[in-house]
Amino acid sequence: MLKRYFQPEIETMSPEDIKALQSKLLVQQVRHVYENVAYYRAKMDEAGVTPDDIHGVEDLYKLPFLSKSDLRDAYPYGLLAKPLSECVRIQSTSGTTGRRVVSFYTQHDVDLWEECCARAIVATGGSSEDVCQVAYGYGLFTGGAGLNGGSHKVGCLTLPMSSGNTERQIQFMRDLHSTILCCTPSYAAYIGETLKDMGLTPDDIDLKAGIFGAEPWTEEMRHDIEKSLGIKAYDIYGLTETSGPGVAFECEAQDGMHINEDHFLAEIIDPDTGEVLPEGSKGELVFTSLDKEAFPLLRYRTRDICVLHREKCSCGRTLIKMSKPMGRSDDMMIIRGVNVFPSQIETVLLKEGYAANYLIEVDRVHNSDTLDISVELLPDQFSDTMRDIEIREKKLAAAIKTMLGISPKVHLVSPKSIARSEGKAVRVIDKRKLHD
Ligand code: DLL
């Protein structure tokens, strides 16, 4: 029989029992950090809090926050809570934006991380009958390693493709009958586009589900990917700091991701004041690891903006859900005084019938912000006359203005002229940052 849950005893635990488990683990985790991480001990000392002040989840607010700048200051070993001789793995972000994060794992940490990814795979209907094609990048990036490990734990036949070489991906997918695809949503969209370019349809492949994350993506994009690959597309969330993918995962309800609360305690705070907000409020997601050995993090500010909901889910899981992050607070652009997230623009583009192939360029000219959005025409729109294209550009600009409150300049460009992504897509170039 198909398993509905990878670890039912946790995934369907009553909220009261989860809270009790979290409280017990939190007390231990705080002590572990205080005794082994001088950097965080100094923060606690400064805040006047000791492990004896932490009796359970209700005392979490007493602990100081940890931020990206702390990670930078403590790079590379300052937050390590175990001797290197007990660590078996390092993963890292690419660090292209100057924010390299290095995370360490004991074997126990790797096992728990892979279990989290296994829960995500089973939640999409995955089992030992499946062939799981992992097209996240392998290497320092956590996507490949995490889903690879999760796939093994479920017992899927694992196809460690890594990203890139898209036609070969499709060839293997067909020859080896892959049923689950794991990659970034922008790469999934590209695979869908390539399938069509190869003269194939979803009927020519056996995929049934996709596990896509590592970057923000909209509901509209989900719909497009599902159509182009003939699958159900599920979201998965995580960050290098917390191990990698699998902190939260989507189930059959496809309306938010269940957080693996036995390993991660989530809070939402006001990003400006640090005040803890009630459930249902939009704010910055903060995570406390509960049972990590090598790289535990207490009250880590992710900068991701989302909402937490604890309600009965049709899948039977009791784990709290997070909404799709609409982007990092540092992805938010302030253009002519207005807050703009790239995901808002993507929503309009897809609703207006374009694909998610676009580039947003922001600049400042004569002290005034400019917003230029290049969007690819679809092949059937490309035959339009110049006049038709101008009308389209105006219509799209008006729809974006309605969403954002500011007017962009829209440039419709020829199909396939915007570079495709095999990993995380780069959709914004903010030239103002280059001038500063
Ligand atoms: O992206 C880990 C990951 C790999 C998650 C594969 C899911 C699948 P980092 O490179 O450290 O780790 O980037 C973490 O990516 O803080 C979010 O801003 C963003 N992110 C991750 N998952 C999602 C998602 C991996 N499902 C950063 N939706 C996070 C939106 C996401 N943003």
XYZ file of C-alpha atoms and ligand atoms in Angstrom:
468
model
C 0.000 0.000 0.000
C 1.185 3.525 -0.750
C 2.567 5.226 2.352
C 0.941 8.566 3.082
C 3.594 9.721 5.515
C 7.276 8.940 5.931
C 7.147 9.331 9.726
C 3.467 9.330 10.724
C 4.240 9.457 14.446
C 5.709 12.936 13.942
C 3.777 14.192 10.930
C 0.390 13.598 12.544
C 1.324 14.286 16.176
C -1.161 16.439 18.099
C -0.199 20.124 18.391
C 0.043 19.714 22.195
C 2.499 16.838 21.848
C 4.537 18.741 19.261
C 4.783 21.678 21.631
C 5.893 19.437 24.484
C 8.502 17.802 22.243
C 9.735 21.190 21.051
C 10.012 22.468 24.605
C 12.054 19.469 25.675
C 14.373 19.727 22.678
C 14.719 23.510 22.963
C 16.030 23.275 26.509
C 18.675 20.772 25.363
C 19.580 22.705 22.236
C 20.075 25.980 24.124
C 22.351 24.253 26.617
C 24.310 22.616 23.790
C 24.839 25.993 22.111
C 25.683 27.835 25.321
C 28.279 25.274 26.298
C 29.884 24.886 22.884
C 29.496 28.104 20.881
C 31.420 30.980 22.443
C 30.041 33.430 19.872
C 26.419 32.829 20.873
C 27.257 32.466 24.568
C 28.585 36.039 24.451
C 25.287 37.171 22.901
C 23.298 35.421 25.620
C 25.531 36.873 28.319
C 25.020 40.307 26.850
C 21.250 39.773 26.852
C 21.456 38.542 30.451
C 19.965 35.129 29.706
C 21.324 31.730 30.685
C 20.168 28.194 29.786
C 18.452 28.077 33.203
C 16.019 30.747 31.996
C 14.776 28.539 29.149
C 12.158 26.027 30.311
C 10.229 25.650 27.079
C 8.890 27.223 23.913
C 7.273 30.054 25.885
C 10.749 31.294 26.875
C 12.047 31.476 23.313
C 11.554 35.259 23.148
C 14.276 35.708 25.767
C 16.973 34.524 23.376
C 18.837 37.000 21.174
C 18.438 36.843 17.406
C 21.124 35.570 15.109
C 21.428 37.246 11.717
C 23.256 36.890 8.427
C 25.838 39.390 9.643
C 26.554 37.145 12.643
C 27.182 34.286 10.233
C 29.544 36.470 8.291
C 31.355 37.583 11.434
C 31.666 34.032 12.710
C 32.784 32.576 9.325
C 33.912 29.856 9.019
C 34.059 28.052 12.389
C 32.637 30.537 14.893
C 29.211 28.887 15.195
C 30.429 25.314 15.115
C 29.209 23.344 18.145
C 31.123 20.099 17.583
C 34.787 19.356 16.951
C 35.587 19.135 13.235
C 36.639 15.533 13.797
C 32.968 14.713 14.502
C 31.721 16.477 11.365
C 31.356 14.534 8.139
C 30.051 17.124 5.655
C 30.204 20.761 4.599
C 27.705 22.464 2.299
C 27.688 26.075 1.276
C 25.919 28.770 -0.666
C 27.659 29.991 -3.775
C 28.486 33.289 -2.129
C 28.088 35.223 -5.371
C 26.346 38.021 -3.489
C 29.149 38.190 -0.923
C 27.107 36.282 1.649
C 28.726 32.881 1.632
C 27.267 30.592 4.274
C 29.065 27.412 5.283
C 27.110 24.762 7.138
C 28.581 21.736 8.949
C 27.000 18.352 9.607
C 27.645 15.356 11.791
C 26.365 12.012 10.479
C 23.353 12.452 12.774
C 22.667 15.876 11.191
C 22.878 14.384 7.697
C 20.452 11.613 8.659
C 17.865 14.014 10.064
C 18.190 16.319 7.058
C 17.678 13.426 4.649
C 14.642 12.281 6.647
C 13.130 15.743 6.205
C 13.629 15.449 2.444
C 12.176 11.933 2.517
C 9.020 13.314 4.162
C 8.748 15.775 1.274
C 9.061 13.016 -1.326
C 6.487 10.760 0.344
C 4.109 13.746 0.619
C 4.025 13.914 -3.192
C 3.087 10.235 -3.392
C 6.696 9.031 -3.719
C 7.633 5.456 -2.802
C 10.155 2.742 -3.599
C 8.284 2.263 -6.875
C 9.456 5.667 -8.097
C 12.382 6.857 -10.156
C 13.488 10.171 -8.728
C 15.481 12.428 -11.040
C 17.445 14.961 -9.013
C 18.253 17.928 -11.238
C 19.229 20.349 -8.505
C 22.913 21.200 -8.599
C 25.193 18.725 -6.810
C 28.258 19.977 -4.987
C 28.330 22.645 -2.318
C 24.695 23.622 -3.000
C 22.339 21.756 -0.685
C 19.663 20.992 -3.301
C 21.313 18.003 -4.973
C 22.700 16.422 -1.807
C 19.494 16.879 0.217
C 17.035 15.443 -2.285
C 19.502 12.705 -3.261
C 19.675 11.587 0.375
C 15.908 11.865 0.820
C 15.302 9.811 -2.287
C 17.579 7.036 -0.959
C 15.762 7.049 2.380
C 12.415 6.582 0.616
C 13.939 3.812 -1.469
C 13.305 5.483 -4.820
C 15.578 4.601 -7.675
C 17.662 7.765 -7.627
C 18.915 9.430 -10.789
C 21.588 11.936 -9.707
C 21.541 14.097 -12.842
C 22.517 17.447 -11.298
C 21.433 20.499 -13.276
C 22.129 21.359 -16.898
C 22.370 19.537 -20.204
C 18.637 19.763 -20.613
C 18.136 17.576 -23.662
C 20.076 14.822 -21.935
C 17.866 15.259 -18.859
C 14.853 14.599 -21.055
C 16.543 11.683 -22.774
C 17.277 9.996 -19.417
C 13.821 10.897 -18.153
C 12.339 8.977 -21.074
C 14.779 6.057 -21.156
C 14.658 5.405 -17.400
C 11.020 6.384 -16.850
C 11.561 9.040 -14.198
C 8.393 9.682 -12.218
C 9.545 12.441 -9.838
C 11.606 15.471 -10.849
C 13.479 17.610 -8.302
C 14.919 20.968 -9.431
C 14.348 24.696 -9.183
C 11.008 25.878 -10.575
C 12.761 28.020 -13.183
C 14.680 24.961 -14.372
C 11.481 22.907 -14.420
C 9.919 25.556 -16.661
C 12.938 25.364 -18.940
C 12.751 21.567 -19.082
C 9.062 21.924 -20.050
C 9.971 24.377 -22.791
C 12.745 22.118 -24.087
C 10.409 19.120 -24.128
C 8.130 21.041 -26.447
C 11.055 22.217 -28.593
C 12.077 18.584 -29.004
C 8.643 17.926 -30.482
C 7.522 15.959 -27.422
C 4.493 16.256 -25.146
C 3.872 15.302 -21.501
C 2.492 12.016 -22.857
C 6.022 11.099 -23.955
C 7.347 11.130 -20.368
C 6.305 9.330 -17.170
C 6.704 12.154 -14.670
C 3.878 12.487 -12.169
C 5.276 14.910 -9.596
C 7.871 17.633 -9.197
C 9.524 18.929 -6.021
C 10.560 22.471 -6.726
C 12.111 25.090 -4.475
C 15.198 27.149 -3.660
C 13.687 30.310 -5.168
C 10.371 32.145 -5.046
C 7.753 31.037 -7.579
C 4.157 32.013 -8.040
C 0.938 29.993 -8.246
C 0.716 31.025 -11.896
C 4.125 29.506 -12.530
C 3.034 26.326 -10.780
C 0.099 26.097 -13.145
C 2.329 26.578 -16.215
C 4.865 23.961 -15.086
C 2.119 21.456 -14.266
C 0.711 21.892 -17.754
C 4.009 21.746 -19.630
C 5.209 18.567 -17.852
C 1.859 16.923 -17.103
C 2.583 16.684 -13.363
C 1.595 17.986 -9.952
C 4.175 20.501 -8.768
C 5.017 20.730 -5.063
C 6.967 23.374 -3.216
C 9.890 22.674 -0.886
C 11.708 25.169 1.296
C 14.937 25.358 3.200
C 18.215 27.176 3.477
C 21.839 26.214 3.794
C 21.978 27.589 7.333
C 19.291 25.168 8.534
C 20.778 22.133 6.616
C 19.181 22.730 3.219
C 15.892 21.731 1.560
C 13.292 19.989 3.695
C 12.693 22.515 6.452
C 9.185 22.654 5.009
C 7.382 20.774 2.235
C 4.073 20.759 0.450
C 1.515 17.983 0.619
C -1.348 16.962 -1.660
C -3.330 20.062 -0.573
C -0.720 22.231 -2.380
C -1.528 25.287 -0.321
C 1.483 25.977 1.840
C 4.352 23.966 3.257
C 4.334 21.909 6.457
C 7.279 22.810 8.650
C 9.180 19.894 10.173
C 8.448 21.129 13.663
C 10.251 18.349 15.467
C 13.483 19.838 14.090
C 12.664 23.512 13.556
C 10.779 25.961 15.704
C 9.338 28.784 13.587
C 8.397 32.332 14.548
C 7.235 35.332 12.522
C 8.591 38.706 13.530
C 8.216 42.278 12.414
C 11.400 42.741 10.350
C 11.785 46.333 11.496
C 11.176 46.033 15.237
C 11.924 42.356 15.921
C 8.555 42.029 17.681
C 7.060 38.513 17.573
C 3.814 38.573 15.581
C 0.759 36.349 16.115
C 0.058 33.410 13.813
C -1.515 34.558 10.551
C 0.564 37.756 10.354
C 2.921 38.419 7.494
C 6.510 38.964 8.575
C 10.049 37.635 8.646
C 10.506 33.955 9.295
C 12.831 33.074 12.186
C 14.043 29.517 12.830
C 15.464 27.808 15.867
C 16.971 24.395 15.264
C 15.950 21.869 17.896
C 18.282 18.925 17.545
C 21.237 19.892 15.419
C 24.664 18.842 16.572
C 27.266 20.617 14.433
C 25.597 23.814 13.319
C 22.694 24.654 15.622
C 21.054 28.053 15.168
C 18.955 29.848 17.752
C 16.441 32.424 16.519
C 18.005 32.759 13.090
C 16.516 35.548 10.984
C 16.007 34.133 7.489
C 14.876 37.424 5.871
C 12.172 35.423 4.099
C 8.763 37.009 4.290
C 5.751 34.731 4.773
C 2.777 33.790 6.955
C 2.351 30.822 9.370
C -0.969 28.977 9.697
C -1.893 26.124 11.981
C -5.087 24.630 10.703
C -6.423 21.192 9.925
C -4.936 20.038 6.644
C -6.787 17.650 4.350
C -3.637 15.496 4.161
C -3.940 14.692 7.871
C -0.633 16.281 8.837
C -0.725 18.443 11.933
C 2.564 20.265 11.327
C 2.186 24.035 11.048
C 2.232 25.468 7.519
C 4.137 28.372 6.039
C 2.907 30.227 2.980
C 5.093 30.478 -0.090
C 7.787 33.005 0.792
C 7.178 36.013 -1.405
C 10.921 36.645 -1.486
C 13.539 37.773 0.958
C 13.119 41.097 2.684
C 16.400 41.980 0.984
C 14.888 41.052 -2.433
C 12.314 43.754 -1.888
C 13.080 46.798 -3.985
C 11.995 50.275 -3.052
C 11.236 51.984 -6.339
C 10.031 55.578 -6.222
C 9.146 55.001 -2.590
C 7.024 51.908 -3.292
C 7.844 48.386 -2.029
C 8.123 45.999 -4.958
C 8.693 42.232 -4.925
C 9.677 40.526 -8.210
C 6.998 37.894 -7.485
C 4.271 40.557 -7.828
C 5.488 41.336 -11.335
C 5.666 37.632 -12.196
C 2.063 37.153 -11.116
C 0.876 39.850 -13.525
C 2.974 38.549 -16.435
C 1.616 35.035 -16.147
C -1.972 36.234 -15.674
C -1.607 38.292 -18.838
C -0.591 35.187 -20.785
C 3.202 35.476 -20.900
C 5.714 32.912 -19.626
C 8.024 33.488 -16.651
C 10.909 34.595 -18.847
C 11.568 38.168 -17.823
C 14.226 40.516 -16.545
C 13.633 43.463 -14.237
C 16.123 46.331 -14.430
C 16.066 49.164 -11.950
C 18.202 52.270 -12.253
C 18.329 55.846 -11.093
C 18.460 58.546 -13.755
C 18.552 62.220 -12.748
C 17.616 61.281 -9.184
C 14.531 59.415 -10.289
C 14.120 55.606 -10.171
C 13.439 53.823 -13.439
C 11.825 50.388 -13.784
C 12.305 48.510 -17.050
C 10.827 45.071 -17.537
C 11.815 42.936 -20.514
C 9.359 40.132 -21.216
C 9.594 37.491 -23.884
C 6.870 37.241 -26.453
C 5.509 33.753 -26.958
C 6.258 32.309 -30.416
C 2.668 32.844 -31.634
C 2.736 36.503 -30.508
C 6.009 37.121 -32.303
C 4.306 37.440 -35.678
C 2.359 40.482 -34.418
C 2.976 43.816 -36.147
C 4.954 46.563 -34.398
C 1.681 48.314 -33.713
C 0.227 45.183 -32.045
C 3.347 44.826 -29.934
C 3.126 48.440 -28.774
C -0.498 47.882 -27.766
C 0.551 44.773 -25.846
C 3.343 46.655 -24.090
C 0.955 49.406 -22.993
C -1.603 46.888 -21.743
C 1.003 44.993 -19.754
C 2.452 48.194 -18.293
C -1.041 49.250 -17.188
C -1.680 45.873 -15.518
C 1.650 46.100 -13.673
C 0.863 49.656 -12.601
C -2.440 48.451 -11.146
C -0.543 45.826 -9.114
C 2.385 47.983 -7.975
C 1.109 51.537 -8.054
C 4.026 52.683 -10.206
C 4.465 52.645 -13.981
C 7.139 50.450 -15.526
C 8.531 50.604 -19.025
C 7.722 47.263 -20.629
C 9.821 45.880 -23.492
C 8.485 42.840 -25.283
C 11.458 40.952 -26.692
C 11.776 38.021 -29.056
C 11.202 34.459 -27.839
C 14.225 32.781 -26.170
C 16.224 36.029 -25.991
C 16.387 36.030 -22.165
C 18.910 33.606 -20.676
C 17.391 30.471 -19.115
C 18.342 29.254 -15.661
C 19.486 25.773 -14.671
C 19.556 26.723 -10.982
C 18.267 29.794 -9.241
C 17.065 32.340 -11.803
C 18.467 35.871 -11.799
C 15.470 38.068 -12.499
C 16.539 41.447 -11.166
C 19.407 43.758 -11.984
C 19.384 46.728 -9.656
C 21.892 49.103 -11.182
C 21.372 51.579 -8.338
C 23.372 49.216 -6.143
C 26.187 49.297 -8.664
C 26.324 53.102 -8.547
C 26.373 53.313 -4.735
O 17.990 27.109 -1.673
C 17.974 25.208 -0.196
C 16.990 24.539 -1.065
C 17.437 23.679 -2.063
C 15.627 24.713 -0.863
C 16.514 23.013 -2.854
C 14.689 24.045 -1.656
C 15.138 23.192 -2.653
P 20.083 28.501 -0.094
O 20.840 28.465 -1.362
O 20.843 28.769 1.154
O 19.340 27.153 0.165
O 18.937 29.580 -0.256
C 17.980 29.739 0.734
O 16.343 30.415 -0.903
O 16.236 31.797 2.362
C 14.790 31.574 0.421
O 15.007 32.940 0.238
C 15.000 30.847 -0.890
N 14.103 29.686 -0.977
C 14.383 28.407 -0.693
N 13.282 27.642 -0.926
C 12.308 28.476 -1.359
C 10.958 28.305 -1.759
C 18.414 26.577 -0.672
N 10.378 27.113 -1.793
C 16.991 30.793 0.300
N 10.261 29.410 -2.103
C 15.862 30.978 1.303
C 10.838 30.633 -2.083
C 12.832 29.786 -1.373
N 12.093 30.848 -1.740
